[in-house]
Coordinates of C-alpha atoms in Angstrom, one line a residue:
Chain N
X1 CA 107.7 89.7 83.5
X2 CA 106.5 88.3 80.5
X3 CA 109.7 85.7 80.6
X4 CA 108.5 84.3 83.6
X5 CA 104.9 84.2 82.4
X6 CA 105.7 82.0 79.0
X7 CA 107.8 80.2 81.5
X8 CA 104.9 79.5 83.6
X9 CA 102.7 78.5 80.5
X10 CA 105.3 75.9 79.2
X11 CA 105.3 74.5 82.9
X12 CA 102.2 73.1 84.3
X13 CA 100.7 77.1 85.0
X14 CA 98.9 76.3 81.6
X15 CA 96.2 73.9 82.9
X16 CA 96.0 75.8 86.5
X17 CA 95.2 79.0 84.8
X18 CA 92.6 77.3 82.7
X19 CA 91.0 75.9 85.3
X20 CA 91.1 79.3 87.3
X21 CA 88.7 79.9 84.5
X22 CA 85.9 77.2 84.2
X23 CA 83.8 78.1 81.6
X24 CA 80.4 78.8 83.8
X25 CA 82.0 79.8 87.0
X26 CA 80.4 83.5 86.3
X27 CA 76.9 82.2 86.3
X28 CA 75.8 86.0 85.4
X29 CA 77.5 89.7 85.7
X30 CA 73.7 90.8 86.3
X31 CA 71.6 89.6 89.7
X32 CA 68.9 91.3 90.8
X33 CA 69.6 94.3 88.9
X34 CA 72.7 94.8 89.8
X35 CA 75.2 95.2 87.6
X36 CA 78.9 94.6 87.8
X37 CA 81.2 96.8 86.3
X38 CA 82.2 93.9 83.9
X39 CA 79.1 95.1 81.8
X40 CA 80.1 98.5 81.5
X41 CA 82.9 97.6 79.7
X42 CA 83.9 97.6 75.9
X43 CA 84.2 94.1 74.0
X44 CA 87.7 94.2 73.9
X45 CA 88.0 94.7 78.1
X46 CA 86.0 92.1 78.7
X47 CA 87.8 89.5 76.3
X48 CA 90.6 90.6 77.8
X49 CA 89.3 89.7 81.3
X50 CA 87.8 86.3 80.0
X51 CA 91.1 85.1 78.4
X52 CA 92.9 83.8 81.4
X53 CA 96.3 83.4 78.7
X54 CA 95.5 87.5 78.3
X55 CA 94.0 88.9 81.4
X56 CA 97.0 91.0 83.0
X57 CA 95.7 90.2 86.3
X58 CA 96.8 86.2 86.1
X59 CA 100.1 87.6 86.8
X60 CA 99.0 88.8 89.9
X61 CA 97.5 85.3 90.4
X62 CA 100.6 83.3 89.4
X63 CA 102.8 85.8 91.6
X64 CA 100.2 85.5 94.5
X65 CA 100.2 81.4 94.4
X66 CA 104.0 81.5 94.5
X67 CA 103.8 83.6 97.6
X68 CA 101.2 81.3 99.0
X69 CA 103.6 78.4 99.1
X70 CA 107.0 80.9 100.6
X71 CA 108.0 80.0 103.7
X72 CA 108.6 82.9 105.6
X73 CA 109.0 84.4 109.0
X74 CA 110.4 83.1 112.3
X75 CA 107.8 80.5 112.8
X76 CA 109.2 78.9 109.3
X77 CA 105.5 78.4 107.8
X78 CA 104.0 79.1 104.8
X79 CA 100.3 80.3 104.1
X80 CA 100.3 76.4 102.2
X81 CA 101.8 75.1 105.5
X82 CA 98.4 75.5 107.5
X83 CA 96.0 76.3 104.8
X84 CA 96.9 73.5 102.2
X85 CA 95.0 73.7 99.2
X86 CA 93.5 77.2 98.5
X87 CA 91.5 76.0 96.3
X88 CA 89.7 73.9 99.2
X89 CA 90.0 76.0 102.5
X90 CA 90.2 79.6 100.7
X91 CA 87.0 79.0 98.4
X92 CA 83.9 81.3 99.2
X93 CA 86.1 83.4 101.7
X94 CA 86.5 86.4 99.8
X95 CA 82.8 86.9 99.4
X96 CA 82.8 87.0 102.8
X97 CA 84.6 90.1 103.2
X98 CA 85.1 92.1 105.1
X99 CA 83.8 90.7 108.6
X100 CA 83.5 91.9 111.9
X101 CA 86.5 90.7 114.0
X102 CA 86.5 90.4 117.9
X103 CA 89.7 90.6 118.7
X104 CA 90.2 94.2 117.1
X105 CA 86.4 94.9 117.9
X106 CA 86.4 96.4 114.6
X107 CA 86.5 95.0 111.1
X108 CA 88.8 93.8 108.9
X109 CA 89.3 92.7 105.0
X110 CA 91.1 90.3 103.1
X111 CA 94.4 92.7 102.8
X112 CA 94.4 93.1 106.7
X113 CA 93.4 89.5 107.3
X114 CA 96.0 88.0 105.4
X115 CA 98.8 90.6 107.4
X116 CA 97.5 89.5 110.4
X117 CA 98.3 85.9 109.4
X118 CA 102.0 86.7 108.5
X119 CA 102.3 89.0 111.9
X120 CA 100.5 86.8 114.4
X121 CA 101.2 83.1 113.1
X122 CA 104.3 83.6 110.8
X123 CA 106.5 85.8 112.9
X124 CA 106.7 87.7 109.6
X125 CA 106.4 91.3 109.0
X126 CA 103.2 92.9 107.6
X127 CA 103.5 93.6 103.8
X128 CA 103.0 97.3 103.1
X129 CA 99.2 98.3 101.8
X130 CA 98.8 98.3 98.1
X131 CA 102.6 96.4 98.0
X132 CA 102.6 94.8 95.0
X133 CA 102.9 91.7 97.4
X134 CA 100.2 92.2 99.3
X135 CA 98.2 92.7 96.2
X136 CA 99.3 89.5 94.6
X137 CA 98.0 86.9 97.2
X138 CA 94.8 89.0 97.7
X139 CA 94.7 88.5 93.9
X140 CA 95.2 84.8 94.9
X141 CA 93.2 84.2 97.5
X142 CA 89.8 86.3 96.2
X143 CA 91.0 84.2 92.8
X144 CA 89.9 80.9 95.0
X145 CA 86.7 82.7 94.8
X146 CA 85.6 83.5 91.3
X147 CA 82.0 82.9 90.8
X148 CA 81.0 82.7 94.6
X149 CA 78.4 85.6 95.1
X150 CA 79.4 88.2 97.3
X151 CA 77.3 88.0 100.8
X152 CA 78.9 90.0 103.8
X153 CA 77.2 89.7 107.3
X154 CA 75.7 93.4 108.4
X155 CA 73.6 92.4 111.3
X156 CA 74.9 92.3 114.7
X157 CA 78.3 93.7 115.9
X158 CA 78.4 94.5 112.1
X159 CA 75.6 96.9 112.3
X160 CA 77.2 100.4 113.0
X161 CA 79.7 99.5 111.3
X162 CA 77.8 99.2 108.2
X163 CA 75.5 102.0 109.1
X164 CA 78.9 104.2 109.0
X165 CA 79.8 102.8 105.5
X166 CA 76.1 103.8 104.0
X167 CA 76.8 107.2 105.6
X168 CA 80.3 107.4 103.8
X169 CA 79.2 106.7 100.6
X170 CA 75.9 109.2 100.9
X171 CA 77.7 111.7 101.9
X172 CA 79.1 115.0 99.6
X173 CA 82.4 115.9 99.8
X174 CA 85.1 117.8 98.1
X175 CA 85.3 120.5 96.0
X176 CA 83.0 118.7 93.6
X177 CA 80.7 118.2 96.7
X178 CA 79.5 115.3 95.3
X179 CA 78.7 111.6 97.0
X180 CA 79.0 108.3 95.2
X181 CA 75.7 108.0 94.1
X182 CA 75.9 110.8 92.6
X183 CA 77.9 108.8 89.7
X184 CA 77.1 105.4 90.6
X185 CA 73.7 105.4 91.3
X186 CA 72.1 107.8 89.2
X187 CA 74.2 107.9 86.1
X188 CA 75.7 103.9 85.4
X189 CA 75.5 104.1 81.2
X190 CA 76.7 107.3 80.8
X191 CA 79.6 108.5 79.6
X192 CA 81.5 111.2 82.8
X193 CA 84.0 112.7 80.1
X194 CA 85.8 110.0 78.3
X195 CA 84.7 107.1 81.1
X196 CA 81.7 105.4 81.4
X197 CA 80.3 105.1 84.1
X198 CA 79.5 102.0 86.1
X199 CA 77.2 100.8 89.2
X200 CA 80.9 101.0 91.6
X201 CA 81.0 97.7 92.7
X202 CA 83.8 96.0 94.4
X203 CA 83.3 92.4 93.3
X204 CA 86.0 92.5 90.6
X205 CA 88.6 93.7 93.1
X206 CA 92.1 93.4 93.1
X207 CA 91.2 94.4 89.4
X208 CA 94.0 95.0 86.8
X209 CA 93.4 98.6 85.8
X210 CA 94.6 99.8 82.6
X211 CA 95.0 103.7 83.7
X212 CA 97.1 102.6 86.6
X213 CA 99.0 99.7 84.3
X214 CA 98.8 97.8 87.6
X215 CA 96.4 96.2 90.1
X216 CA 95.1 98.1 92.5
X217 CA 93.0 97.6 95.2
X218 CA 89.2 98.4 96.6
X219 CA 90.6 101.0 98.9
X220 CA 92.4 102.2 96.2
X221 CA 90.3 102.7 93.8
X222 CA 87.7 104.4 96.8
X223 CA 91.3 106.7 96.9
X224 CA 90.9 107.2 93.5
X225 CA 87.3 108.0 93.3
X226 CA 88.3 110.4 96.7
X227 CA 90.1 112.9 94.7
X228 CA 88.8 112.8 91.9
X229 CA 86.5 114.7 93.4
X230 CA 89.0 117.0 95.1
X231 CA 88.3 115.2 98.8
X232 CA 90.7 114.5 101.2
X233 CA 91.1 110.9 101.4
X234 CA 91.6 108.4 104.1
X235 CA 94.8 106.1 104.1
X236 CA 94.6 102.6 102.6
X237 CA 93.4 99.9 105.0
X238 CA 91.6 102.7 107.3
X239 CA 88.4 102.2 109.4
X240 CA 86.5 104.9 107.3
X241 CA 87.4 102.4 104.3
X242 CA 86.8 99.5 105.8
X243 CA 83.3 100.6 106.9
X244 CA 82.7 101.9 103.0
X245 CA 84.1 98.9 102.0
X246 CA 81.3 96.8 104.1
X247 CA 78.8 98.9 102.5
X248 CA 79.7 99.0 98.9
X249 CA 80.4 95.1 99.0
X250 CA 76.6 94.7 100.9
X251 CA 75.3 97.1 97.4
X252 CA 76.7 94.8 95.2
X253 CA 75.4 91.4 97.6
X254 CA 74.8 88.4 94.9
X255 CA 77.4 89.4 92.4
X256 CA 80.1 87.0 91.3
X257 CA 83.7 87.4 92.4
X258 CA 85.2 87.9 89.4
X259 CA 88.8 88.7 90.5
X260 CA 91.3 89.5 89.0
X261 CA 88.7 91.7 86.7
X262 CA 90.0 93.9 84.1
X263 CA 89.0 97.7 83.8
X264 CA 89.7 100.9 81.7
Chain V
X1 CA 95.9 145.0 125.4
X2 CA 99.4 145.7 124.9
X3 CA 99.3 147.5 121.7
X4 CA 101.5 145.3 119.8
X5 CA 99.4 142.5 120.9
X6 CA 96.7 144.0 119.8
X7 CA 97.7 144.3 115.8
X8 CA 98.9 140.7 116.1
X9 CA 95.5 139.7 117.1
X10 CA 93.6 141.6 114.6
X11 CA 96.2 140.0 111.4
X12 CA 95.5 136.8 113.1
X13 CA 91.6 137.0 112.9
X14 CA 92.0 138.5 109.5
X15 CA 94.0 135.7 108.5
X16 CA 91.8 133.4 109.7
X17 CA 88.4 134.7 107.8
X18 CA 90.5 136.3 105.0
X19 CA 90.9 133.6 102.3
X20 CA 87.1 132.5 101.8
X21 CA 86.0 136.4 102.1
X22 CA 88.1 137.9 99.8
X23 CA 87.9 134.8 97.0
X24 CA 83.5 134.6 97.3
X25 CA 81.9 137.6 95.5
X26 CA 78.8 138.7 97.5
X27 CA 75.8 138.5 95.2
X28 CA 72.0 138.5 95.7
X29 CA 69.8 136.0 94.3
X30 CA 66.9 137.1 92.5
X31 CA 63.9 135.3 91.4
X32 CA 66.1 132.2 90.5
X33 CA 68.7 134.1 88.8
X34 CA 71.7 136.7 89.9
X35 CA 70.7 139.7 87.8
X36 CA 73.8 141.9 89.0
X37 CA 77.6 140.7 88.0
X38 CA 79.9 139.5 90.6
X39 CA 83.0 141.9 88.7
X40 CA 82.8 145.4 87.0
X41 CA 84.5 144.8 84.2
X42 CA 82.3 142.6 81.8
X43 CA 83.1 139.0 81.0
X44 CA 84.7 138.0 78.0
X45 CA 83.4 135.3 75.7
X46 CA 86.5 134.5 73.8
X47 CA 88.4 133.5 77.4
X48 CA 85.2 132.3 78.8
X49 CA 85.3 128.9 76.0
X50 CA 89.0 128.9 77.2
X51 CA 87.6 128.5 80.9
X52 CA 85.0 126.0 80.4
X53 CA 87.8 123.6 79.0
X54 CA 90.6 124.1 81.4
X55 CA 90.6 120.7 83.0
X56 CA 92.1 122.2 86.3
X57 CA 88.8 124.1 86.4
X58 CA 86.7 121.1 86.5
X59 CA 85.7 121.5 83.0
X60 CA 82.3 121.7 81.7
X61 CA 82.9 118.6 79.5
X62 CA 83.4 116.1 82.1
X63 CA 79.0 116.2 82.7
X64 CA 77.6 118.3 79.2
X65 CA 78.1 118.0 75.6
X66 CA 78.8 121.3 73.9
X67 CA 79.8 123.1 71.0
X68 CA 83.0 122.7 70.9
X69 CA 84.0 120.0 68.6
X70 CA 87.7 119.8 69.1
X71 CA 87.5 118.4 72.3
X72 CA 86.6 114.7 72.4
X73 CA 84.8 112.5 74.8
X74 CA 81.9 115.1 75.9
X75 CA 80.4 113.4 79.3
X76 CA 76.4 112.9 79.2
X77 CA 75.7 113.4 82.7
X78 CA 74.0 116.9 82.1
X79 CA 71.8 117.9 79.4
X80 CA 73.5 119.9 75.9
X81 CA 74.6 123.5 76.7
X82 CA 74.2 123.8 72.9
X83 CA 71.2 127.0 72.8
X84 CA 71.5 127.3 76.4
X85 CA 71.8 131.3 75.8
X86 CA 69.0 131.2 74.1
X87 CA 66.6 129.5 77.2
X88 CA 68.0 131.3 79.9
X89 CA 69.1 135.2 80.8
X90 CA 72.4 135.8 82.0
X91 CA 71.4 136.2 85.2
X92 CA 70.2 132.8 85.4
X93 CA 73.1 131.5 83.7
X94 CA 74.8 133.3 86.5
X95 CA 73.4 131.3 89.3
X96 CA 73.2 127.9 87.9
X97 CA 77.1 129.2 87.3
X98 CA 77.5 129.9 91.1
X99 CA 75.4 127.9 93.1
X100 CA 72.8 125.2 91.1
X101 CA 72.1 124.4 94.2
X102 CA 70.1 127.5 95.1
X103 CA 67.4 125.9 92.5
X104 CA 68.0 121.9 93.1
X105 CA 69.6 120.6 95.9
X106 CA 69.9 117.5 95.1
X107 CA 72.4 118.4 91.9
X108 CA 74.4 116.7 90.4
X109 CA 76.2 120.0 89.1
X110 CA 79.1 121.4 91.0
X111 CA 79.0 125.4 92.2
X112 CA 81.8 126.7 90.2
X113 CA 81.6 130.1 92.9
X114 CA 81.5 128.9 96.4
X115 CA 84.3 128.4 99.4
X116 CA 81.9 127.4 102.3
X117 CA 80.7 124.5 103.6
X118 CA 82.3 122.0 101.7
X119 CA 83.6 118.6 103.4
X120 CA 86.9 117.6 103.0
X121 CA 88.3 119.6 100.2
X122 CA 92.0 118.5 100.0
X123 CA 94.1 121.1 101.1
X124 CA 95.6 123.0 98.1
X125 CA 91.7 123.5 97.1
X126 CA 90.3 124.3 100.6
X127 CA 88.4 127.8 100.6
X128 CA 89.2 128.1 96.7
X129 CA 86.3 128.5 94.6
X130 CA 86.6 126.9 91.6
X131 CA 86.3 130.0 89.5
X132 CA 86.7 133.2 90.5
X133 CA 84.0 136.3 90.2
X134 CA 85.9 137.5 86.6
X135 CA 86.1 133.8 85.3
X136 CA 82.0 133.4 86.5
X137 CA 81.4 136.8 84.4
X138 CA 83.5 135.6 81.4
X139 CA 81.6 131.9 81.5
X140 CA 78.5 133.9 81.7
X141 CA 79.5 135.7 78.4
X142 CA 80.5 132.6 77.1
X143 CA 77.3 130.4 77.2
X144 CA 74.8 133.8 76.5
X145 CA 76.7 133.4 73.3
X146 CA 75.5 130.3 72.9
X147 CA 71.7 131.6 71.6
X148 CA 71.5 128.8 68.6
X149 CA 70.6 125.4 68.3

């Protein structure tokens, strides 16, 4: 891994990296109150996260870019093939996320969005949820991103879907029997053992995560935060998730896309 | 009812309300506490500092600071449970042990005694309290010890 990274530096990766990173992209980790996880963080994390030569998560970035450009599938296209430039036609998407699609009447995310690409318009196979694949070019794509405040649509078909997500997250569960606000609304500051804890926002997601060693996604982590609190949790990618997802990502509306962020 | 069929019938309903029955002490509360003790033998303070750090159990560490310096990274979600001995009885130790929620509702702080009605416990937990009636009565002994600041 770290072969291919200094490879990548010596090439031209340096200056794309950099300018992954423009100095004011992140206008402010604070809006309106909210604050995103980034501030809950030790000096050192956050460095980390700001040094785009250090920040683990490039390597998702760098991965993710070169599977931007693979031609793959029987159609012989690439995501590059329609989509050009990411930096162009993928900028201010992931903020978006996740919508309400017609064609499933449901919604779907970034993760299911770009499968759906590679099934219906590459004649390729879906990659496998949390695949370190399907992580990278999320990483990627959000990457495009970085700095654009998060603003999902609610209203309209949205509405119950949302309205199930708010539900999700107020709701106790497990043998803890405690909901998410529980943690992330009443206690952000404080320390829950040897963590502190922050507001649970998803606007850093993919985000490198040091107690995993590895990316990991929002679903993931909502897995994570599951049983932790000895819940039964739902698969990766599910509707329960997705509504949560639309939810948490409407709590956390203005702040920056700061993917790939590091964590603890 | 074919006799046979009968006994199967009775094990089955047995099974079927058997785990949270025989795991959940019955206990009356009392003027926001639970004077009597779920077990007849008394709890033991010794194991009951044991308990309260067993991270299996949920420890008591993950939300309260206490007096027990040897651990590190005490969680600051609840107040200190240093003197807590000394501001409540047993019996109130007892319920905020078994069910906090008896007194608050909207707590924060897990009920270390109960089976039922819980959402979505995973499966090796379900119907499990988190401590038994003897491990309540040995916390209990535990943090009544604790009567100075």
């Amino acid at each position: 891994m770290s072969g291919s990274r200094i490879a990548v530096i010596a090439a031209a990766g340096a200056f794309s990296a950099a300018a992954a990173f423009g100095a004011d992209e992140i206008a402010s980790y604070e809006v309106e109150g909210r604050r995103s996880g980034f501030l809950y963080m030790t000096e050192e994390t956050r460095a980390l996260q700001e040094d785009a030569f250090l920040n683990p998560g490039m390597f998702a970035v760098e991965e993710g870019e070169a599977l931007w450009n693979l031609v793959e599938g029987d159609e012989g296209e690439s995501c590059a093939s329609c989509h050009e430039d990411a930096a162009e036609t993928m900028r201010g998407v992931a903020a978006r996320y996740p919508v309400f699609d017609e064609k499933r009447g449901g919604l779907v995310n970034l993760e299911l969005r770009i499968n759906e690409m590679r099934t219906s318009y590459m004649g390729a196979e879906p990659y496998p949820y949390e695949s370190d694949e399907l992580l990278a070019l999320t990483t990627y794509v959000a990457n495009q991103s970085r700095g654009v405040p998060m603003a999902v649509e609610i209203d309209g078909p949205a509405a119950p879907f949302f309205e199930q997500g708010r539900t999700f997250y107020e709701t106790r569960r497990g043998q803890l029997d405690l909901a998410c606000g529980h943690c992330h609304d009443r206690h952000p500051g404080d320390m829950l053992r040897g963590d502190v804890l922050s507001e649970g926002h998803v606007n850093g997601f993919p985000i490198f995560r040091m107690l995993w060693s590895s990316m990991g996604s929002r679903h993931r982590m909502f897995e994570w935060c599951n049983t932790s609190l000895r819940a039964e949790p739902y698969p990766l990618g599910s509707e329960e998730y997705l509504a949560l997802e639309l939810y948490v990502a409407w709590r956390g509306r203005g702040l920056p896309i700061e993917t790939p962020a590091v964590r603890r | 009812m074919d006799k046979r069929l009968a006994i199967v019938a009775a094990l089955a309903a047995l099974l079927a309300a058997g785990p949270a029955l025989a795991q959940i002490a019955a206990y009356e509360i009392v003027e926001g506490a639970i004077p009597q003790p779920l077990t007849d033998s008394p709890g033991n303070p010794a194991r009951g500092r044991q308990i309260v750090r067993d991270l299996d159990k949920a420890t008591c560490l993950i939300c309260h600071p206490m007096p027990i310096p040897e651990e590190p990274n005490h969680g600051q979600i609840g107040p200190s449970l240093t003197g807590v001995g000394a501001r409540y009885t047993p019996g109130e130790l007892r319920l905020r042990l078994v069910d906090p929620k008896a007194l608050n509702p909207d707590t924060v702080m897990p009920s270390y005694h109960r089976g039922e009605d819980l959402y979505r416990v995973l499966d090796r937990f379900e119907n499990k309290p988190i401590y038994s009636a003897q491990e309540v009565e040995d916390v209990v002994a535990y943090l009544a010890s604790l009567d100075r600041q």
